[in-house]
PDB file of C-alpha atoms in Angstrom:
ATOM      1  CA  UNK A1396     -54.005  11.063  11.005  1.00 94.00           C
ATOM      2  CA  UNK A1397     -55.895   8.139   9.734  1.00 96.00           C
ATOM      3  CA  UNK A1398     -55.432   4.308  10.319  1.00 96.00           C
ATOM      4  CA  UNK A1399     -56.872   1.429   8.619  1.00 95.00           C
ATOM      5  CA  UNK A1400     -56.407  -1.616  10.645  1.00 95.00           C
ATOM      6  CA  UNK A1401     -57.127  -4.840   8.538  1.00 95.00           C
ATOM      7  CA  UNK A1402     -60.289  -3.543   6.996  1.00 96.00           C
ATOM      8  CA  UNK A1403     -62.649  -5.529   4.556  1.00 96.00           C
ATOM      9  CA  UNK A1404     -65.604  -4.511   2.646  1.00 95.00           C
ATOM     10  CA  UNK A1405     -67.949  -7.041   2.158  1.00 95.00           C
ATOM     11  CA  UNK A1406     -71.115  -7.724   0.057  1.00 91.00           C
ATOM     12  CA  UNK A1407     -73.532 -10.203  -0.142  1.00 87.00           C
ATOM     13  CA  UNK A1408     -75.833 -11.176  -3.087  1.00 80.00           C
ATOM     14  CA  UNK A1409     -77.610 -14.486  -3.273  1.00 80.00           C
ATOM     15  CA  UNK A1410     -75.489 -15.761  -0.373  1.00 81.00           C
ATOM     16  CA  UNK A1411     -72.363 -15.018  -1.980  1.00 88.00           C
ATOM     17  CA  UNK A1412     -69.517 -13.158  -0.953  1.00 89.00           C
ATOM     18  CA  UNK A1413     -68.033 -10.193  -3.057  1.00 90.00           C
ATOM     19  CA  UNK A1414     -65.120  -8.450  -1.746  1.00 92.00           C
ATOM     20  CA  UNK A1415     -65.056  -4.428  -2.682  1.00 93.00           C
ATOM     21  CA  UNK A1416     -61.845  -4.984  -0.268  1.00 95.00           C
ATOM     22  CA  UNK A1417     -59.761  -7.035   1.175  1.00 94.00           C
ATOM     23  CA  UNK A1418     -57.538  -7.125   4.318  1.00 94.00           C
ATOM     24  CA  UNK A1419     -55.922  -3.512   3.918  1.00 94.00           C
ATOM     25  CA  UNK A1420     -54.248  -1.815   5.646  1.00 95.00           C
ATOM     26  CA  UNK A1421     -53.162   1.734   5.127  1.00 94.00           C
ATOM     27  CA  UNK A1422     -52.461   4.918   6.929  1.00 95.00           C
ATOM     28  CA  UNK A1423     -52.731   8.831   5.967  1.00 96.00           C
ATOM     29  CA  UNK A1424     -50.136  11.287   7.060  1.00 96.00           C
ATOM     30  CA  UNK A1425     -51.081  14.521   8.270  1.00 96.00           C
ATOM     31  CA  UNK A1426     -50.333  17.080   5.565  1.00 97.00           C
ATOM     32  CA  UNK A1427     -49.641  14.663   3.020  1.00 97.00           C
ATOM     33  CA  UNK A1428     -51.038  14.415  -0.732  1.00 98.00           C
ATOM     34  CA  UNK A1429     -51.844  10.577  -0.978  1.00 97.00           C
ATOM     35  CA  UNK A1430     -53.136   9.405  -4.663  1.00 96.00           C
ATOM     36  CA  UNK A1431     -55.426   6.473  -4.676  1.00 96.00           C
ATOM     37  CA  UNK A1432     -54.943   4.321  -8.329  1.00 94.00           C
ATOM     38  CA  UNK A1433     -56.147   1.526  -9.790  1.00 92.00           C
ATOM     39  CA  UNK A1434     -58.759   0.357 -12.144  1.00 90.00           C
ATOM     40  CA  UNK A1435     -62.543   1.243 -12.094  1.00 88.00           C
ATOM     41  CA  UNK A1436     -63.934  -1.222  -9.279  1.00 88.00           C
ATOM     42  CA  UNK A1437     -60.506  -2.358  -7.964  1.00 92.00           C
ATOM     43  CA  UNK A1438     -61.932  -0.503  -4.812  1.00 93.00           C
ATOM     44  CA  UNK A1439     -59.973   2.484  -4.350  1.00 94.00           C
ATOM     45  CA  UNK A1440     -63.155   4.457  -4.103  1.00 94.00           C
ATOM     46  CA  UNK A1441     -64.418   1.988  -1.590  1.00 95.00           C
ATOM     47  CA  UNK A1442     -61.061   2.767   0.891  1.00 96.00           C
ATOM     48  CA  UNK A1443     -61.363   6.726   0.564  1.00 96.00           C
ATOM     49  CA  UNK A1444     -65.110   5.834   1.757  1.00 95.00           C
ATOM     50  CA  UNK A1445     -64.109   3.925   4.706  1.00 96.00           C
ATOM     51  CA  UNK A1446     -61.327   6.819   5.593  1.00 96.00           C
ATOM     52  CA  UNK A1447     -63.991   9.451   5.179  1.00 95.00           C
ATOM     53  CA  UNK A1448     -66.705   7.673   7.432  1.00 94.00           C
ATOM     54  CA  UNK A1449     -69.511   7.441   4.878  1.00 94.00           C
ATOM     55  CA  UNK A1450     -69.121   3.423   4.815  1.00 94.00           C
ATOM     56  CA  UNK A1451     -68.204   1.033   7.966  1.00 94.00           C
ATOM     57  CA  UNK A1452     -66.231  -1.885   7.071  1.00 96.00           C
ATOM     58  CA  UNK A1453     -67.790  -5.287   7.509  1.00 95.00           C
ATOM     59  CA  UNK A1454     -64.469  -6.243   9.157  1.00 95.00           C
ATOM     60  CA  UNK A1455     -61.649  -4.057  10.945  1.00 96.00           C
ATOM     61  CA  UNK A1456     -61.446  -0.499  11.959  1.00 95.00           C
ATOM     62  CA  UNK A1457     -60.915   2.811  11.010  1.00 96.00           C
ATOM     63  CA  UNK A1458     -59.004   5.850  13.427  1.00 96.00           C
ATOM     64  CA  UNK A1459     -59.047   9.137  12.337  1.00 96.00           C
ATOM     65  CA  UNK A1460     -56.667  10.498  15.285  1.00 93.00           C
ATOM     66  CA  UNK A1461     -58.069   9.179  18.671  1.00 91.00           C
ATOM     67  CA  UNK A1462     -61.389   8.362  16.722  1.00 91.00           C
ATOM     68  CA  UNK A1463     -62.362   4.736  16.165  1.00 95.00           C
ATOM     69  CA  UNK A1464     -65.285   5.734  13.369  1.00 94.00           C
ATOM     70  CA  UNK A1465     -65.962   2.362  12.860  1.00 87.00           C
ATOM     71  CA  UNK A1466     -67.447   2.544  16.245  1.00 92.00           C
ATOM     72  CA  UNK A1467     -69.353   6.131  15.969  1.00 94.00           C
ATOM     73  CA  UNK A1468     -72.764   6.255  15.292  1.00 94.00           C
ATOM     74  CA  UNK A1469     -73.821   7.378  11.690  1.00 93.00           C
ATOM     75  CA  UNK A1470     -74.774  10.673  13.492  1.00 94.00           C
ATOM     76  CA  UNK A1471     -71.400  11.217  15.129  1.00 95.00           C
ATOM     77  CA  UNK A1472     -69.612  10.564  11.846  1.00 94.00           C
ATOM     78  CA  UNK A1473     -71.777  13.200   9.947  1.00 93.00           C
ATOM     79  CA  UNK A1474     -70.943  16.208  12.607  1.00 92.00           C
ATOM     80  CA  UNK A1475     -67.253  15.177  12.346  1.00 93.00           C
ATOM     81  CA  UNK A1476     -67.223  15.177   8.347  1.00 92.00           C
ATOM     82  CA  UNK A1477     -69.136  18.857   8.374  1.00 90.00           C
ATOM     83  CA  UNK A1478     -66.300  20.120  10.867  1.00 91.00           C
ATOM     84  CA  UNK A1479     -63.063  18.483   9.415  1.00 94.00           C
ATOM     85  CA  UNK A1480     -63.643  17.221   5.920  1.00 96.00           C
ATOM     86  CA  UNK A1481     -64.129  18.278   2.371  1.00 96.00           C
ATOM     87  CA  UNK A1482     -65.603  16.001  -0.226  1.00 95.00           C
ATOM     88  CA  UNK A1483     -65.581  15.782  -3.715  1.00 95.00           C
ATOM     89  CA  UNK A1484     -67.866  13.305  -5.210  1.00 89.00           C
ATOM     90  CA  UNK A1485     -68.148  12.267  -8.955  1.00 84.00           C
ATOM     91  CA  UNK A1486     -71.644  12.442  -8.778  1.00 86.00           C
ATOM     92  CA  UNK A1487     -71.422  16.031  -7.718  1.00 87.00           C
ATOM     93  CA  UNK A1488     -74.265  15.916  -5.074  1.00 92.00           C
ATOM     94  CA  UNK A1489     -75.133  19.609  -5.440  1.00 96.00           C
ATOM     95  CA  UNK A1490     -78.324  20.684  -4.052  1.00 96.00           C
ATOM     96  CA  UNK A1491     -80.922  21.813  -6.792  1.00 96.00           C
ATOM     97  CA  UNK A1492     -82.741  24.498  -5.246  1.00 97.00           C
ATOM     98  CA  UNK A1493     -79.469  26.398  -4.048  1.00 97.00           C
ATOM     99  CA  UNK A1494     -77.574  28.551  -6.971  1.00 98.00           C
ATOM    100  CA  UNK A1495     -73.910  28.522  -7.514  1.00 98.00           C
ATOM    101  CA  UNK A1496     -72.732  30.450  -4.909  1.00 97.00           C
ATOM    102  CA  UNK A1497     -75.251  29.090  -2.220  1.00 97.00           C
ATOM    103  CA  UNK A1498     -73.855  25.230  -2.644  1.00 96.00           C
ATOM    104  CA  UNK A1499     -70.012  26.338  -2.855  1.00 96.00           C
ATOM    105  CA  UNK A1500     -70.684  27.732   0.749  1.00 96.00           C
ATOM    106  CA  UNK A1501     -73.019  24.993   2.030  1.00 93.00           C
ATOM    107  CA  UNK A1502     -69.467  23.845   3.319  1.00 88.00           C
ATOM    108  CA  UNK A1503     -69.213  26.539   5.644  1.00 89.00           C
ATOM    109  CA  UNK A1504     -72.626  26.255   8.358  1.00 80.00           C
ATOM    110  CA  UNK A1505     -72.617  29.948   9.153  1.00 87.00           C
ATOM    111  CA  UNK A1506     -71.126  32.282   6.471  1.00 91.00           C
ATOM    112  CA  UNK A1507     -69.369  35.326   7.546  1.00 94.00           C
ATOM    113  CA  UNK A1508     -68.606  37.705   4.926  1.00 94.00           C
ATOM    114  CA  UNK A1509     -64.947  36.904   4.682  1.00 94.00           C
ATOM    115  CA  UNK A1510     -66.798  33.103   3.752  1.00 94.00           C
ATOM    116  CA  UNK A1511     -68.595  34.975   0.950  1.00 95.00           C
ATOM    117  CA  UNK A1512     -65.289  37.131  -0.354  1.00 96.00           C
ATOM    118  CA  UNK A1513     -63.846  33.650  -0.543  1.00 95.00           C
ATOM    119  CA  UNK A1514     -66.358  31.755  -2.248  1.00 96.00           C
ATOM    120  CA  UNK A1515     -66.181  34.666  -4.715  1.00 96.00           C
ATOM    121  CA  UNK A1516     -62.778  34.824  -5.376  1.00 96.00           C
ATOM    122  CA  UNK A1517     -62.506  30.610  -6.481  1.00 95.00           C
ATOM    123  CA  UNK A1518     -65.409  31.247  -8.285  1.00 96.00           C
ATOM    124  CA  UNK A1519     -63.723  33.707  -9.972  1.00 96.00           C
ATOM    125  CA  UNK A1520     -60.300  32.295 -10.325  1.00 93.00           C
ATOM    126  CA  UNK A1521     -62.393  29.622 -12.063  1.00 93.00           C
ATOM    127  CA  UNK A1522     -64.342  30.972 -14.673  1.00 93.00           C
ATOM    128  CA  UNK A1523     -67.361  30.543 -12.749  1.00 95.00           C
ATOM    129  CA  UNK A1524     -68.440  34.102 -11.175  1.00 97.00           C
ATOM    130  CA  UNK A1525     -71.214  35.028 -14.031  1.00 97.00           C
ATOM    131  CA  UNK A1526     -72.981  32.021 -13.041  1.00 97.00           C
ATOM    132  CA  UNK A1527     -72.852  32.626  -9.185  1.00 97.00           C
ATOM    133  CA  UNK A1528     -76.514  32.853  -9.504  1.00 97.00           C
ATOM    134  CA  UNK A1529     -77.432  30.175 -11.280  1.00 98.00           C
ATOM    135  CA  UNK A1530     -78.961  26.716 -10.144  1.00 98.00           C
ATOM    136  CA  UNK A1531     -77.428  23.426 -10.897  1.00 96.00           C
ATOM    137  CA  UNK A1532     -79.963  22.424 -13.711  1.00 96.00           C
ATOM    138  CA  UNK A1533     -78.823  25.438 -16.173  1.00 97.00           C
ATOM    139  CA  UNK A1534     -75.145  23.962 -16.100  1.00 96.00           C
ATOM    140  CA  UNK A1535     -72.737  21.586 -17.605  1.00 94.00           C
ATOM    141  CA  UNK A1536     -71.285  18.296 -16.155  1.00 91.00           C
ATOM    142  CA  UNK A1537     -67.823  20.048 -16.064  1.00 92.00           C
ATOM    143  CA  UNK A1538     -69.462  23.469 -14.427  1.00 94.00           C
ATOM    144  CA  UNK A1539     -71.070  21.253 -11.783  1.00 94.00           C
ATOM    145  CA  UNK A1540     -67.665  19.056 -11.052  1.00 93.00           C
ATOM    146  CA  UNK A1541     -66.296  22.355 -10.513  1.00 94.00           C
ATOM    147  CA  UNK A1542     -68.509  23.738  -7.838  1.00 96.00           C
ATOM    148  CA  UNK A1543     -68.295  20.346  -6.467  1.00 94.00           C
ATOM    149  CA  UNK A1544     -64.419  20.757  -6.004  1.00 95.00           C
ATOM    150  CA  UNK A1545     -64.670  24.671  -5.088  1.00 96.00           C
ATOM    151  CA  UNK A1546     -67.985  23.402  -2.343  1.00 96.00           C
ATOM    152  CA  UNK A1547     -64.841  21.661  -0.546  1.00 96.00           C
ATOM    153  CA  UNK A1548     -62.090  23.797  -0.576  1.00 95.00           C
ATOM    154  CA  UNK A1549     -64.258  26.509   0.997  1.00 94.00           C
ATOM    155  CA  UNK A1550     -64.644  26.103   4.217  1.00 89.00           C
ATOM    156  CA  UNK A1551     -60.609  25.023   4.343  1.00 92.00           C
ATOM    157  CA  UNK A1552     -61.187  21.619   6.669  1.00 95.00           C
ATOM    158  CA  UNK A1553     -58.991  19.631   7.648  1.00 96.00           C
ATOM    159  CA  UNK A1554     -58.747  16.863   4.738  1.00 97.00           C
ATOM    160  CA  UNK A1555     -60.106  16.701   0.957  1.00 98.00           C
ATOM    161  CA  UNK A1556     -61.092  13.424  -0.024  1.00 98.00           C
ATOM    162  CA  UNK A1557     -61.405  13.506  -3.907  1.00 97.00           C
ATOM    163  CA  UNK A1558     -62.818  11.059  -5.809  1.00 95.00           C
ATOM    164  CA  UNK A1559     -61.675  11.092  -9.496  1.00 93.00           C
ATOM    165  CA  UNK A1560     -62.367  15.016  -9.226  1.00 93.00           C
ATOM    166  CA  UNK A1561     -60.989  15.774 -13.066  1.00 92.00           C
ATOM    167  CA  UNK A1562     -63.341  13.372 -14.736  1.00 88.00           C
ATOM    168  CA  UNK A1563     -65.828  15.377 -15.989  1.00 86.00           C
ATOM    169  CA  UNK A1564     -63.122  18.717 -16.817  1.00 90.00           C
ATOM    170  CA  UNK A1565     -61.632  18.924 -19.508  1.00 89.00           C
ATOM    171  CA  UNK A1566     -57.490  18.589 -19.297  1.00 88.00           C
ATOM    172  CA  UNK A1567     -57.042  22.795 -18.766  1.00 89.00           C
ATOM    173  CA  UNK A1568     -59.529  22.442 -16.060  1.00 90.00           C
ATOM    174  CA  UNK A1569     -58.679  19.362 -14.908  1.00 91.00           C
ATOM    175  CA  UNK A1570     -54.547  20.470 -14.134  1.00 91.00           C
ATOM    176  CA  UNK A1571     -56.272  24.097 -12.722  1.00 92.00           C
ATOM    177  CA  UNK A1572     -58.117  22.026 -10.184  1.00 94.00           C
ATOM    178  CA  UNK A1573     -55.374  19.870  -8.781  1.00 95.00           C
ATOM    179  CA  UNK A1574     -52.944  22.970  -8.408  1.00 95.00           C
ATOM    180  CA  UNK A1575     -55.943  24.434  -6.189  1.00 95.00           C
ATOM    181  CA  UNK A1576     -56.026  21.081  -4.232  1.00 96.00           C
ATOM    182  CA  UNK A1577     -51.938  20.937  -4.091  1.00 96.00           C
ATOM    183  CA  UNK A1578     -51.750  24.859  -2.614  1.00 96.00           C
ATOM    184  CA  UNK A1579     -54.514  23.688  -0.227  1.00 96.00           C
ATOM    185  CA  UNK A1580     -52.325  20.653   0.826  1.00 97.00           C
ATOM    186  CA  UNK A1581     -48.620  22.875   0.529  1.00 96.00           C
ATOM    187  CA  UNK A1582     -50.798  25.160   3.135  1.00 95.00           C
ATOM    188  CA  UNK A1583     -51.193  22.181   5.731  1.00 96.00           C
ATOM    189  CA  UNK A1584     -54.507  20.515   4.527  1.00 97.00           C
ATOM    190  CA  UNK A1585     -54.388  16.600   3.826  1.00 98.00           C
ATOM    191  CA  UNK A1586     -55.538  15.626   0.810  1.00 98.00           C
ATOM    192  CA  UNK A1587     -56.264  11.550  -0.567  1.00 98.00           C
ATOM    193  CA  UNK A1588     -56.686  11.735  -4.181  1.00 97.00           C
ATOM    194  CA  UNK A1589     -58.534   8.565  -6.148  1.00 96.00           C
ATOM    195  CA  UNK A1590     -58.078   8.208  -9.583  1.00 93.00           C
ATOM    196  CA  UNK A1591     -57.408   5.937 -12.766  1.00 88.00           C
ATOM    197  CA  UNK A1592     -55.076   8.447 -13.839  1.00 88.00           C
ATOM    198  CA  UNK A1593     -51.431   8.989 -13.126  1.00 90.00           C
ATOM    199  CA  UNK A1594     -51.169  12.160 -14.520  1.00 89.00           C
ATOM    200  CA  UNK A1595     -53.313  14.023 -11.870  1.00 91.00           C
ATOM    201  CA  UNK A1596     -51.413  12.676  -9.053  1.00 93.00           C
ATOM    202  CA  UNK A1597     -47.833  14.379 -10.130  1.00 93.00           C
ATOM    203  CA  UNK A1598     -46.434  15.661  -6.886  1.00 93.00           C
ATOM    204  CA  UNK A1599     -48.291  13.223  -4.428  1.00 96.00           C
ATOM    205  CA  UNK A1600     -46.367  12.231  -1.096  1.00 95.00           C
ATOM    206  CA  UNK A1601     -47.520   8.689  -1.590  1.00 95.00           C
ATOM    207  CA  UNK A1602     -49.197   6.332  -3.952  1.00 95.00           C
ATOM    208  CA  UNK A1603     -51.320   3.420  -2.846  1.00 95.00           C
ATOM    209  CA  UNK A1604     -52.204   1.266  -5.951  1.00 94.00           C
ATOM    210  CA  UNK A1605     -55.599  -0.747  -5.275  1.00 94.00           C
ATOM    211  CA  UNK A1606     -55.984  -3.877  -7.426  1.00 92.00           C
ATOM    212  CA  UNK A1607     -59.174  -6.418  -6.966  1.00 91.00           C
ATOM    213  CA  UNK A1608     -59.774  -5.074  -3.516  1.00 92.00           C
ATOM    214  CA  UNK A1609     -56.548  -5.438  -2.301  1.00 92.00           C
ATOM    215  CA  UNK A1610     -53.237  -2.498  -1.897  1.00 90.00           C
ATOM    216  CA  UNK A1611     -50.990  -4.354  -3.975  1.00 80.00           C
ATOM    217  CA  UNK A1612     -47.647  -2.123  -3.019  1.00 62.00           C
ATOM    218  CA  UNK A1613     -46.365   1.457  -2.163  1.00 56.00           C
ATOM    219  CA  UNK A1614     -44.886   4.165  -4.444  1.00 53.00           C
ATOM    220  CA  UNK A1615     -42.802   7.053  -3.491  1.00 46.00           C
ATOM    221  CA  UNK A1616     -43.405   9.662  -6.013  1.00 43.00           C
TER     222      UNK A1616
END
């Protein structure tokens, strides 16, 4: 589904090279649950960019089926991400003027009511649905991670790409939200997983562990 041919992420500052990564190369099965681990700046976050689209690699490519989005136009990329992917940032990225409700369906362009029933029913199934009308200012770090994660699995795309999406929940939360994102995945969505954590990736397909910029191996869980 996705191909990373040979990519490298490089940075410049004061006519220095700094590699966020390295020569990888790395592929993501359709319908697979692939965990991304390693270290804070090892650049595991920096790989589920590239696979996503939101960053080009200085050197390499990127495929997502017969796509080369390392050659797409910034444009190009953003369509395809609204139509086939679901993000979960750790910064959250909500939009302030929108309550509760209105960002967990900003995923889906045109809302039919069956959207709406939907978005109800995870925002009920996680203790959210008395705050449906609130806006993101009147809630807490772990209330805004979660209609972060629910903003994603709405609109059912093709692929989640989650980016340490338990670090600001609390453990209950935490294990709540990655048996949403496994029945999404055990349904036939693809989800790529990064985290520092081991615990949150029980069950993945595959494990790619990133270390100074580089994959250093491949686990089978």
């Amino acid at each position: 589904m996705f191909v990373a041919e040979d990519v490298s992420m490089v940075y410049q500052s004061g006519g220095v090279d700094t590699y966020a990564l390295r020569s990888a190369s790395a592929r993501v099965e359709q319908g697979e649950f692939l965990g991304l681990m390693g270290p804070s700046g090892s650049g595991k976050s920096t790989l589920l960019y590239l696979f996503s689209g939101l960053k080009t690699p200085s050197r390499g490519r990127i495929w997502y089926r017969e796509h080369c989005l390392s050659d797409m136009a910034p444009a190009q990329r953003a369509v395809l991400r609204q139509r086939s992917f679901g993000l979960i940032f750790q910064m959250h990225f909500l939009i302030n003027y929108l309550t509760v409700l209105e960002n967990v369906l900003v995923a889906c362009p045109r809302p039919t009511p069956a959207d709406v029933a939907g978005a109800g029913d995870l925002l009920e199934r996680f203790g959210m649905a008395h705050l449906r009308d609130r806006l993101p200012h009147q809630l807490s770090g772990g209330q805004r991670q979660r209609v972060a994660a629910l903003r994603a699995l709405a609109a059912r795309p093709e692929v989640i790409f989650a980016d340490e999406p338990t670090a600001s929940l609390d453990h209950k939360t935490g294990l709540d939200l990655m048996q949403a994102l496994k029945e999404y995945q055990r349904q036939g969505g693809t989800l790529v997983v990064v985290t520092h954590d081991p615990s949150i990736l029980e069950g993945a397909t595959r494990v790619l562990k990133v270390w100074d910029g580089q994959l250093m191996g491949l686990n089978h869980t």
